[in-house]
Amino acid sequence: MPLPAFTLHRPRSAADAIALLDEDCLAYSGGTELLMAMRMGLIRPTALVDLKRIDELNTITLGADRLLIGAGASHDRVAGDALVAEHAALLATAERLVGNARVRAQGSIGGNICFAEPRSDVATVLVALDATVLLQSASSRRSVPATEFFLGPYWTAREPGELLTAISIPLPAPAGVYLKFQTVERPTVAVAAVALPEGGYRIVVGAVGDLPVSADYAQLTAVDAADLAARVEPVSDLTGSERYKRHVTEVFVRRAVAALAGGR
Amino acid sequence: MSVPTTQRPTGTETATGRLGDITLLPDGIPKVTGDFAYSSDLWMDDMLWGVTLRSPHPRARVRSIDIGAALATAGVTAVLTHEDVPGSKYYGLEIADQPVLAVDEVRYTGEPVAIVAADHPETARRAAAKIVVDYEVLDPITDSRAAMSPDSPLVHATPTQDHYPGGGNILRHVRIRRGDPTLTADVVVTGEYDVGMQDQAFLGPESGLAVPAEDGGVDLFIATQWLHVDQRQVAESLGLPEDKVRLSLAGVGGAFGAREDVSMQIHACLLALRTNKPIKMVYSREESFYGHVHRHPATMRYEHGANRDGTLVYVKCEVVLDGGAYASSSPAVVSNAASFAVGPYNCDNVLIDGYILYTNNPPCGAMRGFGAVQVCFGHESQMDKLAAALGIDPVELRIHNAMAEGSLMPTGQVVEGAAPVAELLRRVKDAPLPAAAPTDSYDLRALPGGVSNTTHGEGVRRGVGYAVGFKNVGYSEGFDDFSTARVRLEVVGGELVATVHTAAAEVGQGLITVMAQIARTELGVEQVINQPADTSIGTAGSTSASRQTYCTGGAVQAACEAVRDGILAMASARGLSVEGAALRDGKIVAADGAAVASVADLLGEEIVEETREFHHRPTEPLTRDLGAPGDIGQGAAHLQFAFAAHRVVADVDVELGLVRLVEVTTAQDVGKALNPLSVVGQIQGGTTQGIGLALMEEIQVKDGKIRNPSFTDYLIPTILDTPPMQVQVLELGDPHAPYGLRGVGEPPTISSTPAVVSALRAATGRPLTRVPVRPEHITGT
């Protein structure tokens, strides 16, 4: 399908970008998902706001108790950033495994979560890390926990006039493992298993259902893989039947727990 | 005539090397570096772009087509429908049943309905979207077995099946009966097996450039497998004599059978003649999935009866192939499937029914292995099952029944020349096995799931599997698929130069290298130029059926011999003694090895040029079922057989159903390796294509629509999916073939698929009766 006609804006500041955004005018960075959806006729904006020239959206900075990642940072940038590696290694791990080399070079972390494709590597890990996202409109600024940001497939808490400017990860961020099963460009099942800084463990099962499913446990031995597999809501598609995906979820939770226990 | 510009290499550059030498393909490096000029790179400054409007429905009546809004679009020069086809409105390789543009009905999703020319491809696409087609949507016929029923609605209201018995949607039914298949046996195993729809997945999409000529004709630059069969079909649909439709081969980005049928050839020429401008057409990847035929999906039912010692008593097989909406080469594919249904085994009592059906699924046709691939998965699965039932080693069971020189095919044909089935199997079995999977160190790349980090050894089991297969080289059933070559020898700038001209399509297999090697060897000349392939010379036949080195190699050899005879006659006329002489290193060399004369000196300003056709030994059509008792489906239908065996070692994560191939060992008889490097390349590539069918490659069709028309969702093996291969090349020599060679390209694709599945069965204990094997088949969930 041809890309329909649209107007392209190229602001230099976040404020200028925000002033342009509305229901028919969408923010665009790497375009790895948005342009595909436009080609398929699923989204029909009349204008796009290109964020790639806005430097303030591309910074990664360390605060007193949080790591701030600019929404425009590419997957490659996040994966290779020294601050991310030091303070949120799990996110770097997941970012290294996103899509393919072209998607990682072009796609942005903010675009990934704003598009809210359920099979997102990033979303699963952000939920595990208790991340929040910063949303800014012409008149307000708010911070939304990742668990409340994702509302469903391709549906987030972001309002049409809001720009996602940064992702905020509280420090110290938990350490853990990220395992995923993937035969095409997006994961079929993704599991993040982390040891929480305050004690206890968290298992997040993403990609397989509409939203990441998260559960905290006092002990790793308390993780019930079968229970988590029963709680996800997979959809049969080219990558496997619903039954198979539940089966794989259970296996992956078991393996993630074993990997976390084994210190891998 | 104007010629499109290609400033990049076209792969016709001269290579070096004589027959038997390891010779680099001249197109290889440019293809890897991106410098090669593919057909999609063709360009003329004043050209227009053509695009195709396709049916969104698998079956619908076309009530009306309104092109008004499209034609009124700025930049649009032409919008054509079937009404604008001046000649035959239908084309086809064997049966002209496929509309150039839909006439009154569409029969598959993606069928071309209208074509548009504009000054920019985007303009053309947007204009195409404005064409209003009023469809009356009908229920598609998508189940090939259901389509066999006399009660099924018809895909073609007027069935076009030719002289084959059948009826309704049955395009061809091949019956083979020999011996007494009603016998009883000590051990009987039955099985049902399915093969999914594989795509050739060539990387260079359908593309070409049609240039209108001053004589009212057209010059078409095109990536194809057979220039002359395209020329015939294009000329018939344009209503032009063939000499006004001239084709030149453009850079081909892979073929594997998918370029045997016409895709955009007629469309581009129609638009070029209508607009009087050069027309470029290039399919997108998605369009390419709709724009060519695929490998036939198959459902097969087998029954094998054997004595306690493993000797096959009888084999019964019913294979049903889904031909899709149009005939393409389906009648020949089903004949092959029936011919090779038993595998390379001796069996005196056979009952084989091969059916090929019209449905509203995507049309299927030629793909590497051509009918032998599907049945090889069936017969090899059966041999494993029979071995288990008998308690006999599966390789020993195969060897016990192995065909050899002098064996009879199910068709009664005597297998002439080497048929080293037992030796190929022994070689792959006796090759050392790879080391066991490490249990203490983790190299994720070596584990199922690879760098996706899915296992660190949990759930991994190893299996080893074997398979052997064979097929015909060249066209069968009495078809005279000859080739033509012209060879010229002259002195250019003081140097002896041979020029070889054929219409044979180089599609990446290495023919241009082989042709030059032949000329270099036969004429004792260093400089060989391959003239670009076009229709100014007679047909070379198709680059398919593993036949091009045999047939065009034979034609080049014959033309070289004629040139050599001409040189020797010149020498003789000048009083030189040339009895038994040959040409070597630029000289005429007498039988005793003494140099008689320099060829360059002898030639001076003269040119010796000869054109020869090579016709292989005739084959026979299969006898038809005339209702009389006795054996049927009999005859020496095939020219030559080519054999290969595979052993596959696989690690399987049985919990997740993921597979990592550890190693493939293969042995193949190639008769004579003319270029050992490209022989190994063909075997590696063919094996990998078979691995793809075993593990990942399937066009998923639901309700007549392709669900995965992209390389995001249709996966082909990458280098990470491809294991190390031990390739053993046998050169047993076929006395009937040029240089003793045997076709190479297809056998590796045939037996690699069942060998992979055999290894998976050994690792998992699951029956795995369908390819591609999906993870959920392995986990059983």
PDB file of N, CA and C in Angstrom, chain B residues 399-473:
ATOM      1  N   ILE B 399      19.351 -49.447   2.298  1.00  0.00           N
ATOM      2  CA  ILE B 399      20.384 -50.088   1.468  1.00  0.00           C
ATOM      3  C   ILE B 399      19.889 -51.440   0.961  1.00  0.00           C
ATOM      4  N   HIS B 400      19.177 -52.139   1.806  1.00  0.00           N
ATOM      5  CA  HIS B 400      18.656 -53.462   1.418  1.00  0.00           C
ATOM      6  C   HIS B 400      17.749 -53.351   0.188  1.00  0.00           C
ATOM      7  N   ASN B 401      17.004 -52.246   0.108  1.00  0.00           N
ATOM      8  CA  ASN B 401      16.063 -52.066  -1.003  1.00  0.00           C
ATOM      9  C   ASN B 401      16.583 -51.123  -2.086  1.00  0.00           C
ATOM     10  N   ALA B 402      17.824 -50.709  -1.949  1.00  0.00           N
ATOM     11  CA  ALA B 402      18.319 -49.612  -2.793  1.00  0.00           C
ATOM     12  C   ALA B 402      18.323 -49.975  -4.275  1.00  0.00           C
ATOM     13  N   MET B 403      17.874 -49.029  -5.058  1.00  0.00           N
ATOM     14  CA  MET B 403      17.992 -49.107  -6.500  1.00  0.00           C
ATOM     15  C   MET B 403      19.465 -49.161  -6.896  1.00  0.00           C
ATOM     16  N   ALA B 404      19.752 -49.814  -7.986  1.00  0.00           N
ATOM     17  CA  ALA B 404      21.117 -49.828  -8.526  1.00  0.00           C
ATOM     18  C   ALA B 404      20.987 -49.783 -10.045  1.00  0.00           C
ATOM     19  N   GLU B 405      22.118 -49.712 -10.705  1.00  0.00           N
ATOM     20  CA  GLU B 405      22.101 -49.716 -12.173  1.00  0.00           C
ATOM     21  C   GLU B 405      21.312 -50.933 -12.653  1.00  0.00           C
ATOM     22  N   GLY B 406      20.384 -50.705 -13.567  1.00  0.00           N
ATOM     23  CA  GLY B 406      19.576 -51.803 -14.074  1.00  0.00           C
ATOM     24  C   GLY B 406      18.255 -51.996 -13.348  1.00  0.00           C
ATOM     25  N   SER B 407      18.057 -51.292 -12.235  1.00  0.00           N
ATOM     26  CA  SER B 407      16.783 -51.389 -11.517  1.00  0.00           C
ATOM     27  C   SER B 407      15.656 -50.844 -12.380  1.00  0.00           C
ATOM     28  N   LEU B 408      14.435 -51.211 -11.999  1.00  0.00           N
ATOM     29  CA  LEU B 408      13.272 -50.712 -12.719  1.00  0.00           C
ATOM     30  C   LEU B 408      12.567 -49.637 -11.901  1.00  0.00           C
ATOM     31  N   MET B 409      12.196 -48.571 -12.589  1.00  0.00           N
ATOM     32  CA  MET B 409      11.339 -47.559 -11.992  1.00  0.00           C
ATOM     33  C   MET B 409       9.910 -48.111 -11.885  1.00  0.00           C
ATOM     34  N   PRO B 410       9.068 -47.476 -11.080  1.00  0.00           N
ATOM     35  CA  PRO B 410       7.646 -47.874 -11.076  1.00  0.00           C
ATOM     36  C   PRO B 410       7.039 -47.792 -12.473  1.00  0.00           C
ATOM     37  N   THR B 411       7.617 -46.967 -13.304  1.00  0.00           N
ATOM     38  CA  THR B 411       7.139 -46.820 -14.678  1.00  0.00           C
ATOM     39  C   THR B 411       7.727 -47.871 -15.607  1.00  0.00           C
ATOM     40  N   GLY B 412       8.490 -48.810 -15.056  1.00  0.00           N
ATOM     41  CA  GLY B 412       9.097 -49.841 -15.880  1.00  0.00           C
ATOM     42  C   GLY B 412      10.369 -49.399 -16.554  1.00  0.00           C
ATOM     43  N   GLN B 413      10.719 -48.123 -16.429  1.00  0.00           N
ATOM     44  CA  GLN B 413      11.952 -47.637 -17.060  1.00  0.00           C
ATOM     45  C   GLN B 413      13.164 -48.266 -16.382  1.00  0.00           C
ATOM     46  N   VAL B 414      14.118 -48.699 -17.212  1.00  0.00           N
ATOM     47  CA  VAL B 414      15.364 -49.247 -16.677  1.00  0.00           C
ATOM     48  C   VAL B 414      16.274 -48.084 -16.286  1.00  0.00           C
ATOM     49  N   VAL B 415      16.800 -48.148 -15.066  1.00  0.00           N
ATOM     50  CA  VAL B 415      17.722 -47.104 -14.620  1.00  0.00           C
ATOM     51  C   VAL B 415      19.097 -47.403 -15.212  1.00  0.00           C
ATOM     52  N   GLU B 416      19.496 -46.562 -16.164  1.00  0.00           N
ATOM     53  CA  GLU B 416      20.782 -46.764 -16.839  1.00  0.00           C
ATOM     54  C   GLU B 416      21.868 -45.934 -16.166  1.00  0.00           C
ATOM     55  N   GLY B 417      23.066 -46.412 -16.241  1.00  0.00           N
ATOM     56  CA  GLY B 417      24.191 -45.681 -15.657  1.00  0.00           C
ATOM     57  C   GLY B 417      24.202 -45.840 -14.149  1.00  0.00           C
ATOM     58  N   ALA B 418      25.139 -45.148 -13.534  1.00  0.00           N
ATOM     59  CA  ALA B 418      25.337 -45.310 -12.100  1.00  0.00           C
ATOM     60  C   ALA B 418      24.083 -44.902 -11.332  1.00  0.00           C
ATOM     61  N   ALA B 419      23.729 -45.721 -10.358  1.00  0.00           N
ATOM     62  CA  ALA B 419      22.626 -45.389  -9.443  1.00  0.00           C
ATOM     63  C   ALA B 419      23.121 -45.761  -8.042  1.00  0.00           C
ATOM     64  N   PRO B 420      24.034 -44.952  -7.513  1.00  0.00           N
ATOM     65  CA  PRO B 420      24.795 -45.363  -6.327  1.00  0.00           C
ATOM     66  C   PRO B 420      24.046 -45.106  -5.015  1.00  0.00           C
ATOM     67  N   VAL B 421      22.814 -45.559  -4.945  1.00  0.00           N
ATOM     68  CA  VAL B 421      21.991 -45.262  -3.767  1.00  0.00           C
ATOM     69  C   VAL B 421      22.633 -45.830  -2.499  1.00  0.00           C
ATOM     70  N   ALA B 422      23.051 -47.090  -2.581  1.00  0.00           N
ATOM     71  CA  ALA B 422      23.634 -47.737  -1.397  1.00  0.00           C
ATOM     72  C   ALA B 422      24.937 -47.037  -0.997  1.00  0.00           C
ATOM     73  N   GLU B 423      25.739 -46.687  -1.984  1.00  0.00           N
ATOM     74  CA  GLU B 423      27.022 -46.066  -1.642  1.00  0.00           C
ATOM     75  C   GLU B 423      26.829 -44.683  -1.012  1.00  0.00           C
ATOM     76  N   LEU B 424      25.875 -43.909  -1.548  1.00  0.00           N
ATOM     77  CA  LEU B 424      25.618 -42.583  -0.977  1.00  0.00           C
ATOM     78  C   LEU B 424      25.191 -42.718   0.478  1.00  0.00           C
ATOM     79  N   LEU B 425      24.326 -43.699   0.742  1.00  0.00           N
ATOM     80  CA  LEU B 425      23.858 -43.896   2.117  1.00  0.00           C
ATOM     81  C   LEU B 425      25.004 -44.328   3.029  1.00  0.00           C
ATOM     82  N   ARG B 426      25.826 -45.237   2.538  1.00  0.00           N
ATOM     83  CA  ARG B 426      26.956 -45.696   3.377  1.00  0.00           C
ATOM     84  C   ARG B 426      27.906 -44.539   3.665  1.00  0.00           C
ATOM     85  N   ARG B 427      28.126 -43.720   2.668  1.00  0.00           N
ATOM     86  CA  ARG B 427      29.062 -42.610   2.880  1.00  0.00           C
ATOM     87  C   ARG B 427      28.566 -41.652   3.959  1.00  0.00           C
ATOM     88  N   VAL B 428      27.285 -41.301   3.909  1.00  0.00           N
ATOM     89  CA  VAL B 428      26.827 -40.361   4.945  1.00  0.00           C
ATOM     90  C   VAL B 428      26.753 -41.053   6.304  1.00  0.00           C
ATOM     91  N   LYS B 429      26.475 -42.355   6.291  1.00  0.00           N
ATOM     92  CA  LYS B 429      26.405 -43.055   7.581  1.00  0.00           C
ATOM     93  C   LYS B 429      27.791 -43.218   8.190  1.00  0.00           C
ATOM     94  N   ASP B 430      28.778 -43.489   7.339  1.00  0.00           N
ATOM     95  CA  ASP B 430      30.126 -43.764   7.849  1.00  0.00           C
ATOM     96  C   ASP B 430      30.905 -42.498   8.197  1.00  0.00           C
ATOM     97  N   ALA B 431      30.416 -41.343   7.772  1.00  0.00           N
ATOM     98  CA  ALA B 431      31.138 -40.107   8.108  1.00  0.00           C
ATOM     99  C   ALA B 431      31.122 -39.930   9.619  1.00  0.00           C
ATOM    100  N   PRO B 432      32.237 -39.402  10.191  1.00  0.00           N
ATOM    101  CA  PRO B 432      32.278 -39.242  11.645  1.00  0.00           C
ATOM    102  C   PRO B 432      31.167 -38.308  12.124  1.00  0.00           C
ATOM    103  N   LEU B 433      30.628 -38.625  13.281  1.00  0.00           N
ATOM    104  CA  LEU B 433      29.574 -37.792  13.857  1.00  0.00           C
ATOM    105  C   LEU B 433      30.195 -36.630  14.618  1.00  0.00           C
ATOM    106  N   PRO B 434      29.502 -35.497  14.682  1.00  0.00           N
ATOM    107  CA  PRO B 434      30.042 -34.374  15.458  1.00  0.00           C
ATOM    108  C   PRO B 434      30.060 -34.697  16.946  1.00  0.00           C
ATOM    109  N   ALA B 435      30.877 -33.929  17.658  1.00  0.00           N
ATOM    110  CA  ALA B 435      30.992 -34.141  19.102  1.00  0.00           C
ATOM    111  C   ALA B 435      29.644 -33.906  19.765  1.00  0.00           C
ATOM    112  N   ALA B 436      29.465 -34.551  20.913  1.00  0.00           N
ATOM    113  CA  ALA B 436      28.225 -34.378  21.670  1.00  0.00           C
ATOM    114  C   ALA B 436      28.101 -32.923  22.101  1.00  0.00           C
ATOM    115  N   ALA B 437      26.849 -32.502  22.340  1.00  0.00           N
ATOM    116  CA  ALA B 437      26.615 -31.125  22.767  1.00  0.00           C
ATOM    117  C   ALA B 437      27.344 -30.885  24.078  1.00  0.00           C
ATOM    118  N   PRO B 438      28.019 -29.730  24.206  1.00  0.00           N
ATOM    119  CA  PRO B 438      28.705 -29.458  25.470  1.00  0.00           C
ATOM    120  C   PRO B 438      27.686 -29.263  26.586  1.00  0.00           C
ATOM    121  N   THR B 439      28.013 -29.702  27.763  1.00  0.00           N
ATOM    122  CA  THR B 439      27.088 -29.555  28.881  1.00  0.00           C
ATOM    123  C   THR B 439      27.595 -28.540  29.898  1.00  0.00           C
ATOM    124  N   ASP B 440      28.852 -28.120  29.732  1.00  0.00           N
ATOM    125  CA  ASP B 440      29.410 -27.246  30.754  1.00  0.00           C
ATOM    126  C   ASP B 440      29.594 -25.802  30.268  1.00  0.00           C
ATOM    127  N   SER B 441      29.764 -25.605  28.967  1.00  0.00           N
ATOM    128  CA  SER B 441      29.962 -24.235  28.508  1.00  0.00           C
ATOM    129  C   SER B 441      28.810 -23.856  27.592  1.00  0.00           C
ATOM    130  N   TYR B 442      28.472 -22.589  27.583  1.00  0.00           N
ATOM    131  CA  TYR B 442      27.320 -22.156  26.820  1.00  0.00           C
ATOM    132  C   TYR B 442      27.732 -21.220  25.699  1.00  0.00           C
ATOM    133  N   ASP B 443      27.670 -21.705  24.492  1.00  0.00           N
ATOM    134  CA  ASP B 443      27.739 -20.811  23.349  1.00  0.00           C
ATOM    135  C   ASP B 443      26.319 -20.767  22.803  1.00  0.00           C
ATOM    136  N   LEU B 444      25.635 -19.665  23.089  1.00  0.00           N
ATOM    137  CA  LEU B 444      24.212 -19.596  22.748  1.00  0.00           C
ATOM    138  C   LEU B 444      23.971 -19.866  21.278  1.00  0.00           C
ATOM    139  N   ARG B 445      24.929 -19.493  20.437  1.00  0.00           N
ATOM    140  CA  ARG B 445      24.723 -19.674  18.998  1.00  0.00           C
ATOM    141  C   ARG B 445      24.616 -21.145  18.641  1.00  0.00           C
ATOM    142  N   ALA B 446      25.142 -21.990  19.517  1.00  0.00           N
ATOM    143  CA  ALA B 446      25.146 -23.416  19.218  1.00  0.00           C
ATOM    144  C   ALA B 446      23.928 -24.118  19.799  1.00  0.00           C
ATOM    145  N   LEU B 447      23.063 -23.377  20.458  1.00  0.00           N
ATOM    146  CA  LEU B 447      21.920 -24.009  21.118  1.00  0.00           C
ATOM    147  C   LEU B 447      20.627 -23.661  20.386  1.00  0.00           C
ATOM    148  N   PRO B 448      19.612 -24.530  20.498  1.00  0.00           N
ATOM    149  CA  PRO B 448      18.314 -24.176  19.917  1.00  0.00           C
ATOM    150  C   PRO B 448      17.846 -22.828  20.461  1.00  0.00           C
ATOM    151  N   GLY B 449      17.313 -21.984  19.594  1.00  0.00           N
ATOM    152  CA  GLY B 449      16.909 -20.644  20.016  1.00  0.00           C
ATOM    153  C   GLY B 449      18.021 -19.636  19.806  1.00  0.00           C
ATOM    154  N   GLY B 450      19.244 -20.114  19.687  1.00  0.00           N
ATOM    155  CA  GLY B 450      20.370 -19.251  19.354  1.00  0.00           C
ATOM    156  C   GLY B 450      20.513 -18.090  20.314  1.00  0.00           C
ATOM    157  N   VAL B 451      20.880 -16.933  19.765  1.00  0.00           N
ATOM    158  CA  VAL B 451      21.158 -15.784  20.613  1.00  0.00           C
ATOM    159  C   VAL B 451      19.890 -15.232  21.259  1.00  0.00           C
ATOM    160  N   SER B 452      18.740 -15.779  20.911  1.00  0.00           N
ATOM    161  CA  SER B 452      17.541 -15.374  21.638  1.00  0.00           C
ATOM    162  C   SER B 452      17.599 -15.868  23.077  1.00  0.00           C
ATOM    163  N   ASN B 453      18.604 -16.695  23.399  1.00  0.00           N
ATOM    164  CA  ASN B 453      18.881 -16.958  24.800  1.00  0.00           C
ATOM    165  C   ASN B 453      17.738 -17.732  25.445  1.00  0.00           C
ATOM    166  N   THR B 454      17.188 -18.707  24.726  1.00  0.00           N
ATOM    167  CA  THR B 454      16.018 -19.385  25.261  1.00  0.00           C
ATOM    168  C   THR B 454      16.365 -20.587  26.121  1.00  0.00           C
ATOM    169  N   THR B 455      17.511 -21.200  25.865  1.00  0.00           N
ATOM    170  CA  THR B 455      17.891 -22.343  26.684  1.00  0.00           C
ATOM    171  C   THR B 455      19.384 -22.276  26.960  1.00  0.00           C
ATOM    172  N   HIS B 456      19.753 -22.791  28.099  1.00  0.00           N
ATOM    173  CA  HIS B 456      21.171 -22.966  28.404  1.00  0.00           C
ATOM    174  C   HIS B 456      21.480 -24.453  28.500  1.00  0.00           C
ATOM    175  N   GLY B 457      20.706 -25.205  27.756  1.00  0.00           N
ATOM    176  CA  GLY B 457      20.894 -26.651  27.743  1.00  0.00           C
ATOM    177  C   GLY B 457      19.694 -27.397  28.281  1.00  0.00           C
ATOM    178  N   GLU B 458      18.776 -26.656  28.934  1.00  0.00           N
ATOM    179  CA  GLU B 458      17.591 -27.328  29.454  1.00  0.00           C
ATOM    180  C   GLU B 458      16.778 -27.897  28.302  1.00  0.00           C
ATOM    181  N   GLY B 459      16.322 -29.112  28.431  1.00  0.00           N
ATOM    182  CA  GLY B 459      15.392 -29.695  27.466  1.00  0.00           C
ATOM    183  C   GLY B 459      15.996 -30.084  26.135  1.00  0.00           C
ATOM    184  N   VAL B 460      17.317 -30.005  25.988  1.00  0.00           N
ATOM    185  CA  VAL B 460      17.914 -30.241  24.673  1.00  0.00           C
ATOM    186  C   VAL B 460      18.242 -31.731  24.487  1.00  0.00           C
ATOM    187  N   ARG B 461      17.746 -32.266  23.387  1.00  0.00           N
ATOM    188  CA  ARG B 461      18.071 -33.652  23.032  1.00  0.00           C
ATOM    189  C   ARG B 461      18.578 -33.686  21.600  1.00  0.00           C
ATOM    190  N   ARG B 462      19.458 -34.628  21.341  1.00  0.00           N
ATOM    191  CA  ARG B 462      20.046 -34.732  20.007  1.00  0.00           C
ATOM    192  C   ARG B 462      19.418 -35.893  19.238  1.00  0.00           C
ATOM    193  N   GLY B 463      19.244 -35.693  17.937  1.00  0.00           N
ATOM    194  CA  GLY B 463      18.759 -36.765  17.073  1.00  0.00           C
ATOM    195  C   GLY B 463      19.548 -36.794  15.776  1.00  0.00           C
ATOM    196  N   VAL B 464      19.621 -37.986  15.189  1.00  0.00           N
ATOM    197  CA  VAL B 464      20.307 -38.158  13.906  1.00  0.00           C
ATOM    198  C   VAL B 464      19.308 -38.782  12.935  1.00  0.00           C
ATOM    199  N   GLY B 465      19.217 -38.233  11.743  1.00  0.00           N
ATOM    200  CA  GLY B 465      18.275 -38.759  10.759  1.00  0.00           C
ATOM    201  C   GLY B 465      18.911 -38.867   9.380  1.00  0.00           C
ATOM    202  N   TYR B 466      18.319 -39.737   8.554  1.00  0.00           N
ATOM    203  CA  TYR B 466      18.849 -40.006   7.214  1.00  0.00           C
ATOM    204  C   TYR B 466      17.738 -39.926   6.181  1.00  0.00           C
ATOM    205  N   ALA B 467      18.128 -39.608   4.969  1.00  0.00           N
ATOM    206  CA  ALA B 467      17.182 -39.704   3.856  1.00  0.00           C
ATOM    207  C   ALA B 467      17.966 -39.776   2.553  1.00  0.00           C
ATOM    208  N   VAL B 468      17.325 -40.351   1.558  1.00  0.00           N
ATOM    209  CA  VAL B 468      17.900 -40.409   0.219  1.00  0.00           C
ATOM    210  C   VAL B 468      16.787 -40.089  -0.777  1.00  0.00           C
ATOM    211  N   GLY B 469      17.151 -39.456  -1.868  1.00  0.00           N
ATOM    212  CA  GLY B 469      16.132 -39.106  -2.851  1.00  0.00           C
ATOM    213  C   GLY B 469      16.731 -39.021  -4.244  1.00  0.00           C
ATOM    214  N   PHE B 470      15.865 -38.861  -5.214  1.00  0.00           N
ATOM    215  CA  PHE B 470      16.345 -38.729  -6.586  1.00  0.00           C
ATOM    216  C   PHE B 470      15.304 -38.033  -7.432  1.00  0.00           C
ATOM    217  N   LYS B 471      15.726 -37.598  -8.575  1.00  0.00           N
ATOM    218  CA  LYS B 471      14.779 -37.044  -9.541  1.00  0.00           C
ATOM    219  C   LYS B 471      15.392 -37.082 -10.928  1.00  0.00           C
ATOM    220  N   ASN B 472      14.558 -36.646 -11.865  1.00  0.00           N
ATOM    221  CA  ASN B 472      14.975 -36.626 -13.270  1.00  0.00           C
ATOM    222  C   ASN B 472      15.749 -35.356 -13.583  1.00  0.00           C
ATOM    223  N   VAL B 473      16.683 -35.479 -14.509  1.00  0.00           N
ATOM    224  CA  VAL B 473      17.377 -34.309 -15.061  1.00  0.00           C
ATOM    225  C   VAL B 473      16.813 -34.079 -16.458  1.00  0.00           C
TER     226      VAL B 473
END
